[in-house]
Amino acid sequence: MEETLTLVEGQVNIILETEEVTLEIGETLVFSGNQLHRYENACEKMSVLHLIIHYQYV
């Protein structure tokens, strides 16, 4: 499974098993959704993300 996040508004921290990434407006992050992860709003206003989860069956 692969996740693609694009930040539309605000600022978000993505905490993955091995790293933490801060997304600014317009930035995109692609990562394996099979690892433990979470999203945290990093600003005082509401943040908006576009999230695509891609599942591939073999």
C-alpha angles and dihedrals in degrees: 000000000000127000125205117194125187120184114225101172137008126002128291135191116215111202113201129178093265106022148017121231127192115209122207125197111297095015123124131205125195118192143149108278090202092081124080109270143153140190124231127188106237099192139055096250128065116282123213124208133184107216125192119185114196117198119190121194120199 
